[in-house]
Short mmCIF file of C-alpha atoms in Angstrom, two decimals:
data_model
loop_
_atom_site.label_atom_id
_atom_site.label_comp_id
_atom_site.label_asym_id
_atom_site.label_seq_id
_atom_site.Cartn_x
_atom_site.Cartn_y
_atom_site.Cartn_z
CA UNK A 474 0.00 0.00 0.00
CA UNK A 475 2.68 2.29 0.77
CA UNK A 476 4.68 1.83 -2.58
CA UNK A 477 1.22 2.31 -4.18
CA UNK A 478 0.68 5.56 -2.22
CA UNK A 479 4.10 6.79 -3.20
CA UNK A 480 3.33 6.14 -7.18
CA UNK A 481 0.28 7.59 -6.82
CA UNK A 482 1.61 11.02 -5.15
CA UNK A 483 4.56 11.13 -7.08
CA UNK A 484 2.08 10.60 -10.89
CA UNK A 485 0.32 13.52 -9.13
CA UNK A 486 2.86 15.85 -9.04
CA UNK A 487 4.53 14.59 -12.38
CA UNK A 488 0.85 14.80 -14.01
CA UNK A 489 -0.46 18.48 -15.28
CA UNK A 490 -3.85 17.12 -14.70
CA UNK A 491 -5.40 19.58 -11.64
CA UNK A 492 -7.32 17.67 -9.03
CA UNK A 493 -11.29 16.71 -9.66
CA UNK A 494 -13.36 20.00 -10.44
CA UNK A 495 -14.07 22.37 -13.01
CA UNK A 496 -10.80 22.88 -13.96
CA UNK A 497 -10.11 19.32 -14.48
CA UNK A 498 -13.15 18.96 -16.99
CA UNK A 499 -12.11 21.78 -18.60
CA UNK A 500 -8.20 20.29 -19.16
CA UNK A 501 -9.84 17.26 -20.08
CA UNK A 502 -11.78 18.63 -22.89
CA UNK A 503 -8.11 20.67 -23.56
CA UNK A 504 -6.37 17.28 -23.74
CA UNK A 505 -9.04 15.29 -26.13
CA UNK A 506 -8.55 18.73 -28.14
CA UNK A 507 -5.20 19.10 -28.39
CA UNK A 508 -4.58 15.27 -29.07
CA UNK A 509 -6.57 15.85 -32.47
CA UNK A 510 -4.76 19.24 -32.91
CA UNK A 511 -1.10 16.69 -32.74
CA UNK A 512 -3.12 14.36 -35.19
CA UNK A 513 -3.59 17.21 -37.59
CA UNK A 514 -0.20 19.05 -37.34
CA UNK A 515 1.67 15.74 -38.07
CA UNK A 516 -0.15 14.59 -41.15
CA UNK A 517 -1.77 17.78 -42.89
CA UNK A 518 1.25 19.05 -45.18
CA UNK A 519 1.67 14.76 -46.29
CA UNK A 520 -2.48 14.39 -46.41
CA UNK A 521 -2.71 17.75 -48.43
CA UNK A 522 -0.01 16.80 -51.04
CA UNK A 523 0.19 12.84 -51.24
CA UNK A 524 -3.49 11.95 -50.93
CA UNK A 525 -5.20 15.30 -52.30
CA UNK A 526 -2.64 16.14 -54.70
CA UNK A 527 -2.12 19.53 -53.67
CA UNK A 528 1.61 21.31 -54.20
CA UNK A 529 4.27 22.47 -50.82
CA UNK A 530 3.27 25.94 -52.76
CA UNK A 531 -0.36 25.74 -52.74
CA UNK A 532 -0.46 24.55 -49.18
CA UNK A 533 1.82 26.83 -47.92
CA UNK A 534 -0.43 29.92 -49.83
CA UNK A 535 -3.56 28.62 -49.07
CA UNK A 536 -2.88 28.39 -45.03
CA UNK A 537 -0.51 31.71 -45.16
CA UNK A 538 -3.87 33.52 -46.66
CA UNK A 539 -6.52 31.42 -44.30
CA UNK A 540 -4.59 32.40 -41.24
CA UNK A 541 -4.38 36.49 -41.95
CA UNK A 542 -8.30 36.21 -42.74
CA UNK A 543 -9.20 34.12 -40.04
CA UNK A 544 -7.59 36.93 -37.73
CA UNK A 545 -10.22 38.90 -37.98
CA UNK A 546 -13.10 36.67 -35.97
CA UNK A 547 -10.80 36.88 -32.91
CA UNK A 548 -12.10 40.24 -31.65
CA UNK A 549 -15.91 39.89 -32.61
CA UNK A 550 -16.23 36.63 -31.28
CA UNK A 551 -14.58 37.08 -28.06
CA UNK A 552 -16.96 40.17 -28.19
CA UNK A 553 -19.78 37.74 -28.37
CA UNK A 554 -18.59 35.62 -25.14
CA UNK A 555 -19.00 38.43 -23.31
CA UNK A 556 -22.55 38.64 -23.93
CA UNK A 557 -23.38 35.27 -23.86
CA UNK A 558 -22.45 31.80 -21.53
CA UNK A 559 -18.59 31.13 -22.82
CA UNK A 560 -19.09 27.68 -22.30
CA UNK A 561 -22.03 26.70 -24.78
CA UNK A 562 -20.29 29.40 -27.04
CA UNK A 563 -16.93 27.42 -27.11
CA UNK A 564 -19.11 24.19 -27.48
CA UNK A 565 -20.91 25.01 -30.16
CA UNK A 566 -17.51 26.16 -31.94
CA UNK A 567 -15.88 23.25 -31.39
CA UNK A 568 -18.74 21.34 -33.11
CA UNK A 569 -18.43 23.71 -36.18
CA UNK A 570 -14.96 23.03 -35.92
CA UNK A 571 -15.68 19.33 -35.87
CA UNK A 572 -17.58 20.02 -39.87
CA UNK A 573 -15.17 21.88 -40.65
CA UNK A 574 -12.25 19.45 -39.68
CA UNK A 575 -14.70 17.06 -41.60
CA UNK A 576 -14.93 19.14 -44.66
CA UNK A 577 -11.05 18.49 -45.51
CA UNK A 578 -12.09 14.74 -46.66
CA UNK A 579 -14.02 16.67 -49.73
CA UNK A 580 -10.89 18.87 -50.91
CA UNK A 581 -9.88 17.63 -53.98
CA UNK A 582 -8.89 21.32 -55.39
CA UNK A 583 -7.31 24.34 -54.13
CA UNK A 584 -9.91 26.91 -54.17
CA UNK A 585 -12.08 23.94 -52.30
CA UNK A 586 -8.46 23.87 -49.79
CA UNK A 587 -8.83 27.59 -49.36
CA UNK A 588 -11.93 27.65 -48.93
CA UNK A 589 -12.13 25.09 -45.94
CA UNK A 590 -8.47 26.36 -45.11
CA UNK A 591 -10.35 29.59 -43.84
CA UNK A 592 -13.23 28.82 -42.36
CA UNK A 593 -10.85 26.61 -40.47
CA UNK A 594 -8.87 29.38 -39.49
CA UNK A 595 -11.66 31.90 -38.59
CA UNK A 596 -13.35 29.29 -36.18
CA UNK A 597 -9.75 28.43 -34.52
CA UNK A 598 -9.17 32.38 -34.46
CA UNK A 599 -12.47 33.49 -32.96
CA UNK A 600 -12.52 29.61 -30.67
CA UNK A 601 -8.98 31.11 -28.89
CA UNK A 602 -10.80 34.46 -28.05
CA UNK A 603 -13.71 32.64 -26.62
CA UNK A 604 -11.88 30.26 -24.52
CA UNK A 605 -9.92 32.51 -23.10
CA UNK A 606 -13.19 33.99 -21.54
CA UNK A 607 -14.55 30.93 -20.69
CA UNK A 608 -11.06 30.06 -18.52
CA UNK A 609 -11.05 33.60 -16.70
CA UNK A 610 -14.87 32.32 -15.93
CA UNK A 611 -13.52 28.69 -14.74
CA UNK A 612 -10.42 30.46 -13.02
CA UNK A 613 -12.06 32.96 -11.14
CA UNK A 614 -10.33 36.41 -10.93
CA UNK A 615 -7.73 34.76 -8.62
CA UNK A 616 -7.18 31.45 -10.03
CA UNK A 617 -7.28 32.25 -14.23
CA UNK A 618 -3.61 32.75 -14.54
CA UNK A 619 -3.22 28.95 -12.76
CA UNK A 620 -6.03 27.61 -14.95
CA UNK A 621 -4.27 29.38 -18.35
CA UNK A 622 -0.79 27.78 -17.26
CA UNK A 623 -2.19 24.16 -16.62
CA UNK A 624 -4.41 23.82 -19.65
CA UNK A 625 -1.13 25.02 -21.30
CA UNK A 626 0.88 22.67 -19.75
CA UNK A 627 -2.28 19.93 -20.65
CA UNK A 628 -2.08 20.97 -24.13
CA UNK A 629 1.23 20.45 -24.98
CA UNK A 630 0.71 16.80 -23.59
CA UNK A 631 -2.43 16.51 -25.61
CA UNK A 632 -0.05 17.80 -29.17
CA UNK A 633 2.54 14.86 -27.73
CA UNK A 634 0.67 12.49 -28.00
CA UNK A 635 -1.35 13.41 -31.13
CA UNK A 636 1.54 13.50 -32.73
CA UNK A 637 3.33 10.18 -31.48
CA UNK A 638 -0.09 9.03 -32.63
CA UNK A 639 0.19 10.46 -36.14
CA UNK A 640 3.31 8.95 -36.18
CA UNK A 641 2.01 5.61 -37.31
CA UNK A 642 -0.31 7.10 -40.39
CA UNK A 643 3.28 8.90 -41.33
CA UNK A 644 4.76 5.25 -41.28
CA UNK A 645 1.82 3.55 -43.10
CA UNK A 646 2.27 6.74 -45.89
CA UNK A 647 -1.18 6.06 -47.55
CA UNK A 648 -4.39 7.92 -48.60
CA UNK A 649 -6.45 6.00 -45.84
CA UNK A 650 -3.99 6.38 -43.34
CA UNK A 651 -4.01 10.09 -43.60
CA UNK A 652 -7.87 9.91 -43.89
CA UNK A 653 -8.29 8.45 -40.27
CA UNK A 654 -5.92 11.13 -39.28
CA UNK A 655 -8.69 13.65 -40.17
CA UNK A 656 -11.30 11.44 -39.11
CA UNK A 657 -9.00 11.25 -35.77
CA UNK A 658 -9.42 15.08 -35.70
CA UNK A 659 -13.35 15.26 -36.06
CA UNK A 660 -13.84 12.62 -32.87
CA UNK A 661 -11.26 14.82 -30.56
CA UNK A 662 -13.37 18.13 -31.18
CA UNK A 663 -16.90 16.05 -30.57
CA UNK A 664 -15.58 14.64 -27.49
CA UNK A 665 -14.07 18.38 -26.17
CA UNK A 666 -17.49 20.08 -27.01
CA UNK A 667 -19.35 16.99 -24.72
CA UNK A 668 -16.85 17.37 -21.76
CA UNK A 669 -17.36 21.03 -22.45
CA UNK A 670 -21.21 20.73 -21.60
CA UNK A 671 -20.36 18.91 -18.00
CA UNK A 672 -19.37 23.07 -17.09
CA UNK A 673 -21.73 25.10 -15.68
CA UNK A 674 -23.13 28.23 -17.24
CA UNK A 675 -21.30 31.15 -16.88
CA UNK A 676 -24.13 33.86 -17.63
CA UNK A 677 -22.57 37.36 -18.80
CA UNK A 678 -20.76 39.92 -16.14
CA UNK A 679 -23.87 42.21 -16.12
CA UNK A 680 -27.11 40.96 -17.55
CA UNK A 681 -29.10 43.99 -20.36
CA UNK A 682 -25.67 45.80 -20.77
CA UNK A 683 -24.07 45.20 -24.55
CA UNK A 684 -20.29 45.35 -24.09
CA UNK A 685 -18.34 47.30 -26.68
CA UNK A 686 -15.93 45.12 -28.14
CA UNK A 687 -14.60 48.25 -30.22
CA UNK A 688 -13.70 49.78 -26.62
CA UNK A 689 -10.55 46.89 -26.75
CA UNK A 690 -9.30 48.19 -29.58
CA UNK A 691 -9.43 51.86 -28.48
CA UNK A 692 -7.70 51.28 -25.14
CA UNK A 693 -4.23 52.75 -26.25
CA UNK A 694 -2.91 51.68 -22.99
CA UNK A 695 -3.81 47.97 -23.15
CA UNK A 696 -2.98 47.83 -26.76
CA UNK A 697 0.73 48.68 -25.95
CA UNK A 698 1.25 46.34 -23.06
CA UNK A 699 -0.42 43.55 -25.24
CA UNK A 700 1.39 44.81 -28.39
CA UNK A 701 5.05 44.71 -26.27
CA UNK A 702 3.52 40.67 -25.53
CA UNK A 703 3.37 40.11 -29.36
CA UNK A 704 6.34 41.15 -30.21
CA UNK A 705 7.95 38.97 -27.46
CA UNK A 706 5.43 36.11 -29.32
CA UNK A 707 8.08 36.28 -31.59
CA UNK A 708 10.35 33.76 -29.78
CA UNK A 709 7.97 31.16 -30.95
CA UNK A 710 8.51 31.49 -34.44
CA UNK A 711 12.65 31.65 -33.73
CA UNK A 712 11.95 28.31 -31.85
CA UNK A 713 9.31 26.38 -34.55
CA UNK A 714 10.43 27.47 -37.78
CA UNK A 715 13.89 29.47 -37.85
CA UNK A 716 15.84 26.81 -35.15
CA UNK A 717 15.33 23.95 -37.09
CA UNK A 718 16.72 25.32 -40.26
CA UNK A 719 19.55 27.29 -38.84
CA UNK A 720 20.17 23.85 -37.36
CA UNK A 721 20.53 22.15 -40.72
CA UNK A 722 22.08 25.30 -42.88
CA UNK A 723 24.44 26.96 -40.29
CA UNK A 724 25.78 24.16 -37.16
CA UNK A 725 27.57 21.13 -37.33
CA UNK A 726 24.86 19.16 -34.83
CA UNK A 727 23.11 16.35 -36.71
CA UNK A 728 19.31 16.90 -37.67
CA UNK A 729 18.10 14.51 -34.90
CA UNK A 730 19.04 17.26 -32.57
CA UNK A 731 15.70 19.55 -33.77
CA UNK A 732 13.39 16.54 -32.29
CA UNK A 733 15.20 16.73 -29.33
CA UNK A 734 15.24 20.49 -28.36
CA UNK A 735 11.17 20.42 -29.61
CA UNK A 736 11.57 17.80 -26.87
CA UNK A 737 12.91 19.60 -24.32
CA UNK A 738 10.74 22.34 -24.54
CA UNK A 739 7.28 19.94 -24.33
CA UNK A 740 8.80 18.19 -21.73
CA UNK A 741 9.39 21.16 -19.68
CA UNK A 742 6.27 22.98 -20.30
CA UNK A 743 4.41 20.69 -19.09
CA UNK A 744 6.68 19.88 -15.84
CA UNK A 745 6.91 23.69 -15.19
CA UNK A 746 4.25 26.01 -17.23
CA UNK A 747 2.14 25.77 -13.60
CA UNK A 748 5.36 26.44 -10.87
CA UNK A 749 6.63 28.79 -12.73
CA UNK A 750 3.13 30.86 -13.57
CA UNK A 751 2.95 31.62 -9.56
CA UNK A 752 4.72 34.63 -9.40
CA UNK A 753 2.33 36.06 -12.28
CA UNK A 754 -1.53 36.64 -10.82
CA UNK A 755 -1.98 40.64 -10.97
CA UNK A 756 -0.86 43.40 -12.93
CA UNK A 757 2.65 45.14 -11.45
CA UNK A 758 4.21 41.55 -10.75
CA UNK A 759 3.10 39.89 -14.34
CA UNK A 760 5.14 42.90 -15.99
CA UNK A 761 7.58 42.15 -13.83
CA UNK A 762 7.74 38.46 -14.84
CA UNK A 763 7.83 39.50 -18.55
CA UNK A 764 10.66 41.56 -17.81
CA UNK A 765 12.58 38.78 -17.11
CA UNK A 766 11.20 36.70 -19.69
CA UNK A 767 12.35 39.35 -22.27
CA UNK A 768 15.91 39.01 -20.95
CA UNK A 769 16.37 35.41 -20.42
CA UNK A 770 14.75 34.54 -24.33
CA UNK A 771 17.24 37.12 -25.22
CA UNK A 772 19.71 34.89 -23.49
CA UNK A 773 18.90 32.03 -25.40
CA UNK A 774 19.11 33.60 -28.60
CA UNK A 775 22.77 34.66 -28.08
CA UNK A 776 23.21 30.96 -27.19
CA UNK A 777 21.44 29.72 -29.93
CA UNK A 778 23.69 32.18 -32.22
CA UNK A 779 27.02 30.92 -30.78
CA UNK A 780 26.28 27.21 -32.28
CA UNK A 781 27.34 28.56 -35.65
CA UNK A 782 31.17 28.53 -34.49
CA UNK A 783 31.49 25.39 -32.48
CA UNK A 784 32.20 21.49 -33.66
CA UNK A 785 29.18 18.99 -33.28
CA UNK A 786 29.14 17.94 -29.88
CA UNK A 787 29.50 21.92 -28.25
CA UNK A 788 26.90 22.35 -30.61
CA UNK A 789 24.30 20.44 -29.41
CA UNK A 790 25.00 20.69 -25.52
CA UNK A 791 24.60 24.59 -26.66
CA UNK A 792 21.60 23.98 -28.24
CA UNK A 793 20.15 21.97 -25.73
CA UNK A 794 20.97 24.42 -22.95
CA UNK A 795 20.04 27.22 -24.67
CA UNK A 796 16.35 25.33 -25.30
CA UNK A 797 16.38 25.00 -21.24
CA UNK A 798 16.75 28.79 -21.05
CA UNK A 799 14.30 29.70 -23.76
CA UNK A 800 11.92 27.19 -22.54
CA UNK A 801 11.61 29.15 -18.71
CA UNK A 802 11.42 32.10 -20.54
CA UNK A 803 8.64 31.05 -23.09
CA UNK A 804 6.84 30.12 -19.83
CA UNK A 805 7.02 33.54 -17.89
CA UNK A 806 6.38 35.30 -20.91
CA UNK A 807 3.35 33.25 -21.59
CA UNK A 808 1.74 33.29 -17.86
CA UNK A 809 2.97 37.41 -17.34
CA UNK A 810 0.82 37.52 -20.76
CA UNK A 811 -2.00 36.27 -19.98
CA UNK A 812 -2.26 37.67 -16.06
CA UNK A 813 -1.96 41.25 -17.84
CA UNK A 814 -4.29 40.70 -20.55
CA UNK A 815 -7.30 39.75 -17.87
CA UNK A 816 -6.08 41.68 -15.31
CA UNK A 817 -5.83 45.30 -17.78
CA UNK A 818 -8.82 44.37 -19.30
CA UNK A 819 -12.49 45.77 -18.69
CA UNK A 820 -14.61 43.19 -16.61
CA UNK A 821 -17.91 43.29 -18.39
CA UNK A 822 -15.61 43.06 -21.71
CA UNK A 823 -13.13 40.46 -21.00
CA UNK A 824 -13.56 38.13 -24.17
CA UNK A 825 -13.15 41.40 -26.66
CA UNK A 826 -9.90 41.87 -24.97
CA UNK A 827 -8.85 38.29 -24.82
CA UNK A 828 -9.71 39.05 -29.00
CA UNK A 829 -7.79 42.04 -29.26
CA UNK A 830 -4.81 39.99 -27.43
CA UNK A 831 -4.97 37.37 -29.86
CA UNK A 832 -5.34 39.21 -33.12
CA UNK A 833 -2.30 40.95 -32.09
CA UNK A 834 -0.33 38.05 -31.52
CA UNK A 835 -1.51 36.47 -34.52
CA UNK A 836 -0.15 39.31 -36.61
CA UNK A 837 3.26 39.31 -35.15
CA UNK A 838 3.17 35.81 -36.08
CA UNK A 839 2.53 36.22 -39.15
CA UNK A 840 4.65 38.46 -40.27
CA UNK A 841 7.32 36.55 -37.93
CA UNK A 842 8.35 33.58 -40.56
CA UNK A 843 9.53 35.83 -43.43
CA UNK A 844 11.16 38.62 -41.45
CA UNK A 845 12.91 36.24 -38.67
CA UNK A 846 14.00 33.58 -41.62
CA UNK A 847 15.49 36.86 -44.00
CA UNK A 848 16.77 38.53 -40.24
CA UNK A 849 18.76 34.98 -38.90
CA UNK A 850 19.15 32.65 -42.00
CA UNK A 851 20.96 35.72 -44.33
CA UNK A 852 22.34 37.40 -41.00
CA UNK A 853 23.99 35.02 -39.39
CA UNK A 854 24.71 35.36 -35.62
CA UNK A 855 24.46 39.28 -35.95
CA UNK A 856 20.31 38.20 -36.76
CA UNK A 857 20.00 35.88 -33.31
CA UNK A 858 21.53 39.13 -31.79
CA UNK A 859 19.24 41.83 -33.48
CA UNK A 860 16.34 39.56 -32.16
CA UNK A 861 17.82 39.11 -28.60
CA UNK A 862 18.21 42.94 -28.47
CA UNK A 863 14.42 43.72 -29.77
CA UNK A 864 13.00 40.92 -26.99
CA UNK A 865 15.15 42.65 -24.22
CA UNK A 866 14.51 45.72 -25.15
CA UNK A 867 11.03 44.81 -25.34
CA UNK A 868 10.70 43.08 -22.29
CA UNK A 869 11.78 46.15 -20.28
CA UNK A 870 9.45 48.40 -21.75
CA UNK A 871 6.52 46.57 -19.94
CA UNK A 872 6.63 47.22 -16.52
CA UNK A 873 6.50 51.34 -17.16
CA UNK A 874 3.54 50.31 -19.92
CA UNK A 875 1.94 48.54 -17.66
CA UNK A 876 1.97 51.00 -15.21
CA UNK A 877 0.56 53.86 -17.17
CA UNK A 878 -2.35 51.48 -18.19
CA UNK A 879 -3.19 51.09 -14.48
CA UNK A 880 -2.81 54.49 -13.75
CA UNK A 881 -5.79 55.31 -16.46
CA UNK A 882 -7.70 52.50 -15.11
CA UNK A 883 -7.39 54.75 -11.48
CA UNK A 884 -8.72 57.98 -13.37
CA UNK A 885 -12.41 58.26 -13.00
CA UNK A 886 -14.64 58.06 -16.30
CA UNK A 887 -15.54 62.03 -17.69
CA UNK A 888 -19.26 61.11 -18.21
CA UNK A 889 -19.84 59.09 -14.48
CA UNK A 890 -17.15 59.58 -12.31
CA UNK A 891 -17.10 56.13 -11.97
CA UNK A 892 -13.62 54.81 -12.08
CA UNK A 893 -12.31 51.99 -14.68
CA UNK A 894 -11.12 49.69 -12.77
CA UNK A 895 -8.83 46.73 -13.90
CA UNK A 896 -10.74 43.13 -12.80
CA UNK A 897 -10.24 42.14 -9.51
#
């Protein structure tokens, strides 16, 4: 019984899993999710080109133009969660999502690819806004930064093992194996949107007032503090995209080492995204924390960029290390985000701002592949050290942003002398 006990306590605190409650129901619909999201990511670019005949060019067009349209749902339908119950919002998105994921078995063309393409991206967009809200109503004021750090730390288990999943159709390499990949996809949303409807309602903030979800995108204040996030957002394009080719083009470390530091970092986030989100609730300490999540990503860019000089084996102890250093970053930036997002944000308007948070992060990430691959790949080490300087540089700038969007939240309102307070 005692060795039992001990397995049990230690899978506890190994597991990202919270105990029994809303907040587990709501990681477990974020694990069935993110276990079809793994299942997609692995086999779209093969299921798009071997088994529906579609180019690298016309995928890589077709997703590139999806994803900048679908950036515009974000704001109006986190705009719409705050005037409705997040969670039967978010469920009925995820069944859309669930057609949608379907509709990929009847591309056979590319303006039917672009076509699905999008309205896959606007639902994904507009789903991120919306469950965003619905965790800040899960969360509570004082417990949404914990429940945004362990469904993170659930979802990267959930892409795991999605893609160790995927693996297999990658191994079979046929039509019908990439088929049940999709079909894979359709069941993981259908099962998130049921686990979804075990929540409660969450009825709006204040019932007969319409939020403004244009006020999001008017507050100067928040816009800078959550523009100075997305720029910081950047560090996940340097890890996803430029890493693994600067690995191949510019070190001597064999190409097995990209698995490994994409290893690293899932392994860690979910070991750590919750510990290290503690220090990250309210306002003045989140800036704080992205302060230092500025500088220590910068630090593992300059690591990153000395690889370039050093013989295999330096090379990938450097990479590896560096990954360890990104990786705590990555999570402080990504709690300090969120905690300053909610916490800066209206009350009664909460999913608008989650939008506006989103559809500025999504536009730094888009622009991110072609600037960061022309910046590092062409620039060498002097590129890893013009995008160290811009996330450090960055990363200071918050805490006096922050403050200055607190200190109009403390000014009363010209028309009520009411003050705007941040949510508390």
């Amino acid at each position: 019984m005692g060795i039992t006990a001990g397995l049990r306590g230690r899978w506890r605190s190994l597991s990202p899993l919270p105990p029994p409650g809303r907040l587990r129901t709501l990681s477990l619909a974020t694990l069935a999710n993110t276990v079809g999201s793994g299942l997609w990511v692995t086999g779209a670019a093969l299921y798009l080109t071997r088994a529906v005949g579609l180019t690298p060019a016309e995928v890589g067009l077709g997703l590139t133009a999806a994803g900048l349209v679908g950036l515009t749902a974000s704001v109006p339908l986190g705009g719409l969660a705050d005037r409705c119950d997040p969670r039967s919002l978010r469920a009925v998105l995820q069944l859309a999502q669930a057609a949608v994921a379907a509709a990929y078995l009847l591309v056979g063309s590319f303006p039917v690819f672009l076509l699905v393409a999008t309205l896959d991206a606007l639902l994904v967009s507009g789903n991120l806004a919306v469950r965003a809200a619905l965790v800040a109503a899960v969360g509570g004021p004082q417990g949404r930064v914990h429940a945004f750090a362990t469904l993170r730390a659930v979802a990267n288990l959930g892409v795991a093992l999605g893609a160790a999943l995927g693996g297999f159709a990658l191994v079979a390499d046929t039509g019908w194996a990439y088929r049940l990949l999709v079909l894979g996809n359709v069941a993981t949303y259908l099962v998130s949107a049921a686990l979804i409807m075990r929540l409660p309602e969450y009825p709006p903030v204040r019932r007969g007032v319409r939020p403004r979800a244009g006020r999001a995108l008017r507050d100067w204040p928040f816009l800078a503090v959550a523009g100075a996030s997305a720029v910081l957002s950047l560090h996940w394009v340097a890890l996803t995209l430029v890493l693994p080719l600067w690995v191949v083009t510019r070190t001597a470390a064999p190409l097995v080492t990209v698995s490994a530091v994409l290893l690293v970092n899932t392994l860690l986030t979910v070991l750590l995204a919750v510990r290290l989100s503690r220090g990250a609730r309210r306002a003045l300490p989140a800036a704080s924390t992205m302060r230092r999540a500025g500088l220590v990503l910068a630090a593992g860019m300059l690591l990153w960029a000395a690889t370039d000089a050093v013989p295999t084996a330096p090379a990938v102890i450097l990479l590896l290390g560096a990954t360890v250093i990104y990786t705590v970053g990555d999570l402080w930036h990504g709690a300090a985000g969120a905690a300053l997002s909610y916490d800066l944000a209206a009350p009664d308007a909460l999913g608008a701002y989650q939008g506006v948070d989103g559809l500025l992060t999504g536009l730094a990430r888009a622009v991110g592949p072609a600037s960061l691959t022309w910046l590092i790949l062409d620039g060498g080490p002097l590129g890893w050290l013009a995008l160290a300087g811009l996330l450090a540089v960055t990363g200071l700038a918050v805490p006096p942003l922050t403050r200055r969007a607190l200190a109009t939240r403390a000014a009363p309102a010209p028309a009520s002398g009411q003050p705007i307070s941040s949510s508390t």
